[in-house]
Amino acid sequence: MQEAQILPAVAASVYGDNNTFYRCGFIGYQDTLFDGSRRHYYKECYIQGEVDFIFSNAHSFYEKCTINATARDINLPGFVTAHGRSKDTEPDGGFVFNGGEIVGTGKVNLGRAWGLWLELFFMELILDH
């Protein structure tokens, strides 16, 4: 008998331009929120995961959101974000986190490149676990 394999399951995929989310929850493990491309705004949202759980090449602003970084193995760090562009000629994009908090268990990295370029900003956040 084969052992069951855990695969990524996206909780939400966001497409379009100027999408806004207010007090929404996105819960998953890996690849929780695919932030698509273009511009998006998240305010007071709850986003939970462990590995690359906010990912895409969008230009998104996260205001006063709670980011819960869960860990299956407290010795292996997860990644909150995976932002990427494949060419420097692509339109500007990036994730901006302003206010809010990052909570959770175990070790966590704030982000990594998902492609050749990464743009990621954290401002006035509470980092706690």
Short mmCIF file of N, CA and C in Angstrom, two decimals:
data_model
loop_
_atom_site.label_atom_id
_atom_site.label_comp_id
_atom_site.label_asym_id
_atom_site.label_seq_id
_atom_site.Cartn_x
_atom_site.Cartn_y
_atom_site.Cartn_z
N MET A 1 0.84 -1.18 0.00
CA MET A 1 0.00 0.00 0.00
C MET A 1 0.89 1.24 0.00
N GLN A 2 0.58 2.19 -0.86
CA GLN A 2 1.35 3.43 -0.93
C GLN A 2 0.88 4.40 0.15
N GLU A 3 1.86 5.15 0.65
CA GLU A 3 1.54 6.17 1.64
C GLU A 3 0.93 7.38 0.94
N ALA A 4 -0.09 7.99 1.56
CA ALA A 4 -0.73 9.16 0.97
C ALA A 4 0.25 10.31 0.91
N GLN A 5 0.22 11.03 -0.20
CA GLN A 5 1.12 12.16 -0.40
C GLN A 5 0.34 13.45 -0.20
N ILE A 6 0.94 14.40 0.52
CA ILE A 6 0.30 15.70 0.72
C ILE A 6 0.74 16.63 -0.39
N LEU A 7 -0.22 17.14 -1.15
CA LEU A 7 0.07 18.03 -2.27
C LEU A 7 -0.45 19.43 -1.97
N PRO A 8 0.13 20.45 -2.59
CA PRO A 8 -0.37 21.81 -2.39
C PRO A 8 -1.83 21.93 -2.84
N ALA A 9 -2.59 22.69 -2.11
CA ALA A 9 -3.98 22.97 -2.46
C ALA A 9 -4.23 24.45 -2.24
N VAL A 10 -4.39 25.19 -3.31
CA VAL A 10 -4.59 26.63 -3.22
C VAL A 10 -5.97 26.91 -2.64
N ALA A 11 -6.02 27.71 -1.57
CA ALA A 11 -7.29 28.08 -0.96
C ALA A 11 -8.00 29.15 -1.80
N ALA A 12 -7.22 30.04 -2.43
CA ALA A 12 -7.81 31.09 -3.26
C ALA A 12 -6.82 31.50 -4.35
N SER A 13 -7.35 31.74 -5.54
CA SER A 13 -6.58 32.29 -6.65
C SER A 13 -7.21 33.62 -7.03
N VAL A 14 -6.41 34.68 -6.98
CA VAL A 14 -6.93 36.02 -7.22
C VAL A 14 -6.43 36.51 -8.58
N TYR A 15 -7.36 36.83 -9.46
CA TYR A 15 -7.05 37.36 -10.79
C TYR A 15 -7.75 38.70 -10.95
N GLY A 16 -7.50 39.37 -12.03
CA GLY A 16 -8.13 40.66 -12.27
C GLY A 16 -7.27 41.79 -11.73
N ASP A 17 -7.83 42.98 -11.69
CA ASP A 17 -7.10 44.16 -11.25
C ASP A 17 -7.94 44.91 -10.22
N ASN A 18 -7.27 45.47 -9.25
CA ASN A 18 -7.91 46.26 -8.19
C ASN A 18 -8.90 45.46 -7.35
N ASN A 19 -8.60 44.19 -7.08
CA ASN A 19 -9.43 43.39 -6.19
C ASN A 19 -9.17 43.82 -4.75
N THR A 20 -10.22 43.85 -3.93
CA THR A 20 -10.12 44.25 -2.53
C THR A 20 -10.74 43.19 -1.66
N PHE A 21 -10.03 42.86 -0.56
CA PHE A 21 -10.52 41.88 0.41
C PHE A 21 -10.49 42.52 1.80
N TYR A 22 -11.59 42.46 2.50
CA TYR A 22 -11.70 43.05 3.84
C TYR A 22 -12.16 41.99 4.83
N ARG A 23 -11.33 41.75 5.83
CA ARG A 23 -11.61 40.77 6.89
C ARG A 23 -11.95 39.39 6.33
N CYS A 24 -11.17 38.93 5.40
CA CYS A 24 -11.34 37.60 4.82
C CYS A 24 -10.29 36.66 5.40
N GLY A 25 -10.58 35.37 5.40
CA GLY A 25 -9.65 34.37 5.87
C GLY A 25 -9.23 33.42 4.76
N PHE A 26 -7.93 33.11 4.72
CA PHE A 26 -7.37 32.18 3.75
C PHE A 26 -6.53 31.18 4.54
N ILE A 27 -6.95 29.92 4.56
CA ILE A 27 -6.29 28.93 5.40
C ILE A 27 -5.84 27.75 4.55
N GLY A 28 -4.57 27.39 4.69
CA GLY A 28 -4.01 26.27 3.96
C GLY A 28 -2.68 25.88 4.55
N TYR A 29 -1.93 25.10 3.80
CA TYR A 29 -0.61 24.67 4.23
C TYR A 29 0.44 25.22 3.27
N GLN A 30 0.48 24.70 2.06
CA GLN A 30 1.42 25.18 1.05
C GLN A 30 0.63 25.86 -0.06
N ASP A 31 1.16 26.99 -0.56
CA ASP A 31 0.51 27.72 -1.65
C ASP A 31 -0.94 28.08 -1.31
N THR A 32 -1.14 28.68 -0.15
CA THR A 32 -2.49 29.02 0.32
C THR A 32 -3.16 30.07 -0.56
N LEU A 33 -2.47 31.19 -0.80
CA LEU A 33 -3.06 32.32 -1.52
C LEU A 33 -2.23 32.63 -2.77
N PHE A 34 -2.78 32.29 -3.94
CA PHE A 34 -2.15 32.67 -5.19
C PHE A 34 -2.66 34.06 -5.53
N ASP A 35 -1.79 35.05 -5.40
CA ASP A 35 -2.17 36.45 -5.52
C ASP A 35 -2.16 36.92 -6.97
N GLY A 36 -2.16 35.99 -7.89
CA GLY A 36 -2.27 36.29 -9.31
C GLY A 36 -1.29 37.34 -9.79
N SER A 37 -1.76 38.24 -10.57
CA SER A 37 -0.94 39.34 -11.06
C SER A 37 -1.80 40.60 -10.97
N ARG A 38 -1.19 41.71 -11.26
CA ARG A 38 -1.85 43.02 -11.20
C ARG A 38 -1.92 43.52 -9.76
N ARG A 39 -2.91 44.36 -9.43
CA ARG A 39 -2.94 45.06 -8.13
C ARG A 39 -4.09 44.56 -7.26
N HIS A 40 -3.75 44.27 -5.97
CA HIS A 40 -4.76 43.79 -5.03
C HIS A 40 -4.53 44.43 -3.66
N TYR A 41 -5.61 44.52 -2.89
CA TYR A 41 -5.56 45.14 -1.57
C TYR A 41 -6.24 44.23 -0.56
N TYR A 42 -5.55 43.94 0.54
CA TYR A 42 -6.07 43.08 1.61
C TYR A 42 -6.04 43.88 2.91
N LYS A 43 -7.15 43.98 3.59
CA LYS A 43 -7.18 44.72 4.85
C LYS A 43 -7.78 43.84 5.94
N GLU A 44 -7.03 43.75 7.04
CA GLU A 44 -7.45 42.99 8.23
C GLU A 44 -7.84 41.56 7.89
N CYS A 45 -7.09 40.95 7.02
CA CYS A 45 -7.33 39.56 6.63
C CYS A 45 -6.49 38.61 7.48
N TYR A 46 -6.89 37.36 7.50
CA TYR A 46 -6.17 36.30 8.20
C TYR A 46 -5.67 35.32 7.14
N ILE A 47 -4.35 35.10 7.11
CA ILE A 47 -3.76 34.21 6.11
C ILE A 47 -2.86 33.22 6.83
N GLN A 48 -3.11 31.93 6.63
CA GLN A 48 -2.38 30.89 7.35
C GLN A 48 -1.77 29.88 6.39
N GLY A 49 -0.55 29.44 6.70
CA GLY A 49 0.12 28.42 5.92
C GLY A 49 1.52 28.19 6.43
N GLU A 50 2.29 27.41 5.67
CA GLU A 50 3.67 27.13 6.08
C GLU A 50 4.68 27.38 4.97
N VAL A 51 4.41 26.91 3.79
CA VAL A 51 5.41 26.96 2.72
C VAL A 51 4.90 27.83 1.57
N ASP A 52 5.60 28.93 1.29
CA ASP A 52 5.25 29.82 0.17
C ASP A 52 3.74 30.12 0.15
N PHE A 53 3.18 30.38 1.30
CA PHE A 53 1.72 30.42 1.32
C PHE A 53 1.08 31.70 0.80
N ILE A 54 1.86 32.72 0.53
CA ILE A 54 1.39 33.87 -0.25
C ILE A 54 2.36 33.97 -1.42
N PHE A 55 1.87 33.74 -2.64
CA PHE A 55 2.80 33.65 -3.76
C PHE A 55 2.20 34.20 -5.05
N SER A 56 3.05 34.77 -5.90
CA SER A 56 2.70 35.25 -7.24
C SER A 56 3.68 36.32 -7.67
N ASN A 57 3.31 37.05 -8.70
CA ASN A 57 4.09 38.20 -9.13
C ASN A 57 3.25 39.47 -9.11
N ALA A 58 2.25 39.52 -8.26
CA ALA A 58 1.34 40.67 -8.17
C ALA A 58 1.99 41.85 -7.46
N HIS A 59 1.30 42.96 -7.53
CA HIS A 59 1.65 44.16 -6.79
C HIS A 59 0.54 44.33 -5.76
N SER A 60 0.74 43.83 -4.54
CA SER A 60 -0.33 43.77 -3.55
C SER A 60 0.06 44.44 -2.25
N PHE A 61 -0.94 45.02 -1.61
CA PHE A 61 -0.76 45.73 -0.34
C PHE A 61 -1.59 45.00 0.72
N TYR A 62 -0.92 44.58 1.80
CA TYR A 62 -1.56 43.88 2.91
C TYR A 62 -1.53 44.81 4.12
N GLU A 63 -2.69 45.30 4.53
CA GLU A 63 -2.77 46.26 5.62
C GLU A 63 -3.41 45.63 6.86
N LYS A 64 -2.68 45.67 7.96
CA LYS A 64 -3.16 45.18 9.26
C LYS A 64 -3.67 43.74 9.18
N CYS A 65 -2.98 42.91 8.43
CA CYS A 65 -3.36 41.50 8.31
C CYS A 65 -2.63 40.67 9.36
N THR A 66 -3.24 39.56 9.75
CA THR A 66 -2.60 38.58 10.62
C THR A 66 -2.13 37.43 9.75
N ILE A 67 -0.83 37.19 9.81
CA ILE A 67 -0.21 36.11 9.06
C ILE A 67 0.18 35.03 10.06
N ASN A 68 -0.40 33.84 9.95
CA ASN A 68 -0.10 32.74 10.87
C ASN A 68 0.74 31.70 10.16
N ALA A 69 2.01 31.66 10.54
CA ALA A 69 2.96 30.71 9.94
C ALA A 69 3.02 29.45 10.79
N THR A 70 2.35 28.42 10.33
CA THR A 70 2.32 27.15 11.06
C THR A 70 3.53 26.32 10.68
N ALA A 71 3.89 25.39 11.53
CA ALA A 71 5.06 24.54 11.24
C ALA A 71 4.75 23.10 11.61
N ARG A 72 4.93 22.21 10.66
CA ARG A 72 4.80 20.77 10.96
C ARG A 72 6.03 20.28 11.69
N ASP A 73 7.18 20.79 11.28
CA ASP A 73 8.45 20.42 11.90
C ASP A 73 9.09 21.71 12.37
N ILE A 74 9.19 21.91 13.69
CA ILE A 74 9.68 23.19 14.21
C ILE A 74 11.14 23.44 13.88
N ASN A 75 11.85 22.44 13.37
CA ASN A 75 13.25 22.61 13.00
C ASN A 75 13.45 23.00 11.54
N LEU A 76 12.41 22.89 10.72
CA LEU A 76 12.50 23.26 9.31
C LEU A 76 11.73 24.55 9.07
N PRO A 77 12.41 25.61 8.66
CA PRO A 77 11.70 26.88 8.47
C PRO A 77 10.80 26.87 7.24
N GLY A 78 9.67 27.54 7.37
CA GLY A 78 8.78 27.73 6.24
C GLY A 78 9.04 29.09 5.61
N PHE A 79 8.24 29.45 4.63
CA PHE A 79 8.36 30.74 3.94
C PHE A 79 6.99 31.38 3.86
N VAL A 80 6.87 32.61 4.34
CA VAL A 80 5.60 33.31 4.26
C VAL A 80 5.27 33.65 2.82
N THR A 81 6.24 34.20 2.09
CA THR A 81 5.96 34.64 0.72
C THR A 81 6.93 34.04 -0.29
N ALA A 82 6.46 33.95 -1.51
CA ALA A 82 7.30 33.62 -2.66
C ALA A 82 6.83 34.55 -3.77
N HIS A 83 7.55 35.64 -3.94
CA HIS A 83 7.19 36.62 -4.97
C HIS A 83 8.21 36.55 -6.08
N GLY A 84 7.76 36.69 -7.30
CA GLY A 84 8.75 36.61 -8.36
C GLY A 84 8.34 37.20 -9.68
N ARG A 85 9.34 37.67 -10.36
CA ARG A 85 9.21 38.09 -11.74
C ARG A 85 10.32 37.39 -12.51
N SER A 86 10.04 37.00 -13.73
CA SER A 86 11.05 36.26 -14.49
C SER A 86 11.98 37.16 -15.29
N LYS A 87 11.56 38.43 -15.51
CA LYS A 87 12.39 39.37 -16.28
C LYS A 87 12.36 40.73 -15.61
N ASP A 88 13.44 41.47 -15.71
CA ASP A 88 13.46 42.79 -15.12
C ASP A 88 12.62 43.79 -15.92
N THR A 89 12.14 43.39 -17.10
CA THR A 89 11.31 44.27 -17.92
C THR A 89 9.82 44.09 -17.63
N GLU A 90 9.47 43.13 -16.77
CA GLU A 90 8.07 42.96 -16.39
C GLU A 90 7.61 44.18 -15.61
N PRO A 91 6.31 44.47 -15.62
CA PRO A 91 5.81 45.61 -14.85
C PRO A 91 6.18 45.46 -13.37
N ASP A 92 6.33 46.61 -12.71
CA ASP A 92 6.65 46.58 -11.29
C ASP A 92 5.62 45.77 -10.53
N GLY A 93 6.08 45.08 -9.53
CA GLY A 93 5.21 44.31 -8.66
C GLY A 93 5.91 44.09 -7.35
N GLY A 94 5.19 43.63 -6.38
CA GLY A 94 5.79 43.36 -5.09
C GLY A 94 4.71 43.22 -4.03
N PHE A 95 5.10 42.69 -2.90
CA PHE A 95 4.20 42.59 -1.76
C PHE A 95 4.61 43.61 -0.72
N VAL A 96 3.65 44.36 -0.22
CA VAL A 96 3.89 45.31 0.86
C VAL A 96 2.99 44.91 2.02
N PHE A 97 3.61 44.68 3.19
CA PHE A 97 2.88 44.36 4.41
C PHE A 97 3.04 45.55 5.35
N ASN A 98 1.94 46.21 5.69
CA ASN A 98 1.97 47.39 6.53
C ASN A 98 1.07 47.17 7.75
N GLY A 99 1.67 47.23 8.94
CA GLY A 99 0.89 46.96 10.15
C GLY A 99 0.59 45.48 10.25
N GLY A 100 -0.20 45.12 11.19
CA GLY A 100 -0.55 43.72 11.38
C GLY A 100 0.52 42.95 12.11
N GLU A 101 0.47 41.62 11.97
CA GLU A 101 1.39 40.79 12.73
C GLU A 101 1.67 39.48 12.01
N ILE A 102 2.83 38.92 12.32
CA ILE A 102 3.17 37.57 11.89
C ILE A 102 3.33 36.75 13.16
N VAL A 103 2.49 35.73 13.28
CA VAL A 103 2.49 34.84 14.45
C VAL A 103 2.69 33.42 13.97
N GLY A 104 2.80 32.48 14.89
CA GLY A 104 2.88 31.08 14.49
C GLY A 104 3.79 30.26 15.37
N THR A 105 4.16 29.11 14.84
CA THR A 105 5.00 28.17 15.56
C THR A 105 6.24 27.87 14.75
N GLY A 106 7.34 27.61 15.41
CA GLY A 106 8.55 27.21 14.70
C GLY A 106 9.24 28.37 14.00
N LYS A 107 10.20 28.02 13.17
CA LYS A 107 10.98 29.01 12.42
C LYS A 107 10.26 29.37 11.13
N VAL A 108 10.47 30.61 10.70
CA VAL A 108 9.85 31.05 9.45
C VAL A 108 10.73 32.11 8.79
N ASN A 109 10.80 32.04 7.49
CA ASN A 109 11.47 33.07 6.70
C ASN A 109 10.39 33.97 6.12
N LEU A 110 10.68 35.25 6.01
CA LEU A 110 9.67 36.18 5.52
C LEU A 110 9.40 36.01 4.02
N GLY A 111 10.40 35.63 3.25
CA GLY A 111 10.15 35.46 1.83
C GLY A 111 11.34 34.91 1.07
N ARG A 112 11.05 34.50 -0.16
CA ARG A 112 12.09 34.05 -1.06
C ARG A 112 11.64 34.35 -2.49
N ALA A 113 12.62 34.38 -3.37
CA ALA A 113 12.32 34.67 -4.78
C ALA A 113 11.63 33.47 -5.42
N TRP A 114 10.61 33.75 -6.18
CA TRP A 114 9.89 32.75 -6.97
C TRP A 114 10.13 33.16 -8.43
N GLY A 115 11.31 32.94 -8.89
CA GLY A 115 11.78 33.45 -10.18
C GLY A 115 13.09 34.16 -9.95
N LEU A 116 13.44 35.08 -10.84
CA LEU A 116 14.72 35.75 -10.75
C LEU A 116 14.71 37.00 -9.87
N TRP A 117 13.57 37.70 -9.76
CA TRP A 117 13.50 38.94 -8.99
C TRP A 117 12.41 38.85 -7.93
N LEU A 118 12.69 39.50 -6.80
CA LEU A 118 11.78 39.50 -5.66
C LEU A 118 11.64 40.94 -5.17
N GLU A 119 10.41 41.37 -4.90
CA GLU A 119 10.17 42.67 -4.27
C GLU A 119 9.24 42.44 -3.09
N LEU A 120 9.73 42.78 -1.90
CA LEU A 120 9.02 42.45 -0.67
C LEU A 120 9.34 43.50 0.39
N PHE A 121 8.30 44.07 1.01
CA PHE A 121 8.48 45.10 2.02
C PHE A 121 7.62 44.78 3.24
N PHE A 122 8.21 44.87 4.43
CA PHE A 122 7.49 44.71 5.69
C PHE A 122 7.68 45.98 6.49
N MET A 123 6.59 46.62 6.91
CA MET A 123 6.65 47.87 7.66
C MET A 123 5.75 47.80 8.88
N GLU A 124 6.30 48.17 10.03
CA GLU A 124 5.53 48.31 11.26
C GLU A 124 4.71 47.06 11.59
N LEU A 125 5.32 45.90 11.45
CA LEU A 125 4.68 44.63 11.77
C LEU A 125 5.14 44.14 13.13
N ILE A 126 4.28 43.43 13.81
CA ILE A 126 4.67 42.73 15.03
C ILE A 126 5.07 41.32 14.63
N LEU A 127 6.29 40.92 14.99
CA LEU A 127 6.78 39.57 14.71
C LEU A 127 6.76 38.80 16.00
N ASP A 128 5.94 37.75 16.07
CA ASP A 128 5.76 36.99 17.29
C ASP A 128 5.55 35.53 16.94
N HIS A 129 5.95 34.65 17.83
CA HIS A 129 5.61 33.23 17.67
C HIS A 129 5.51 32.55 19.00
#
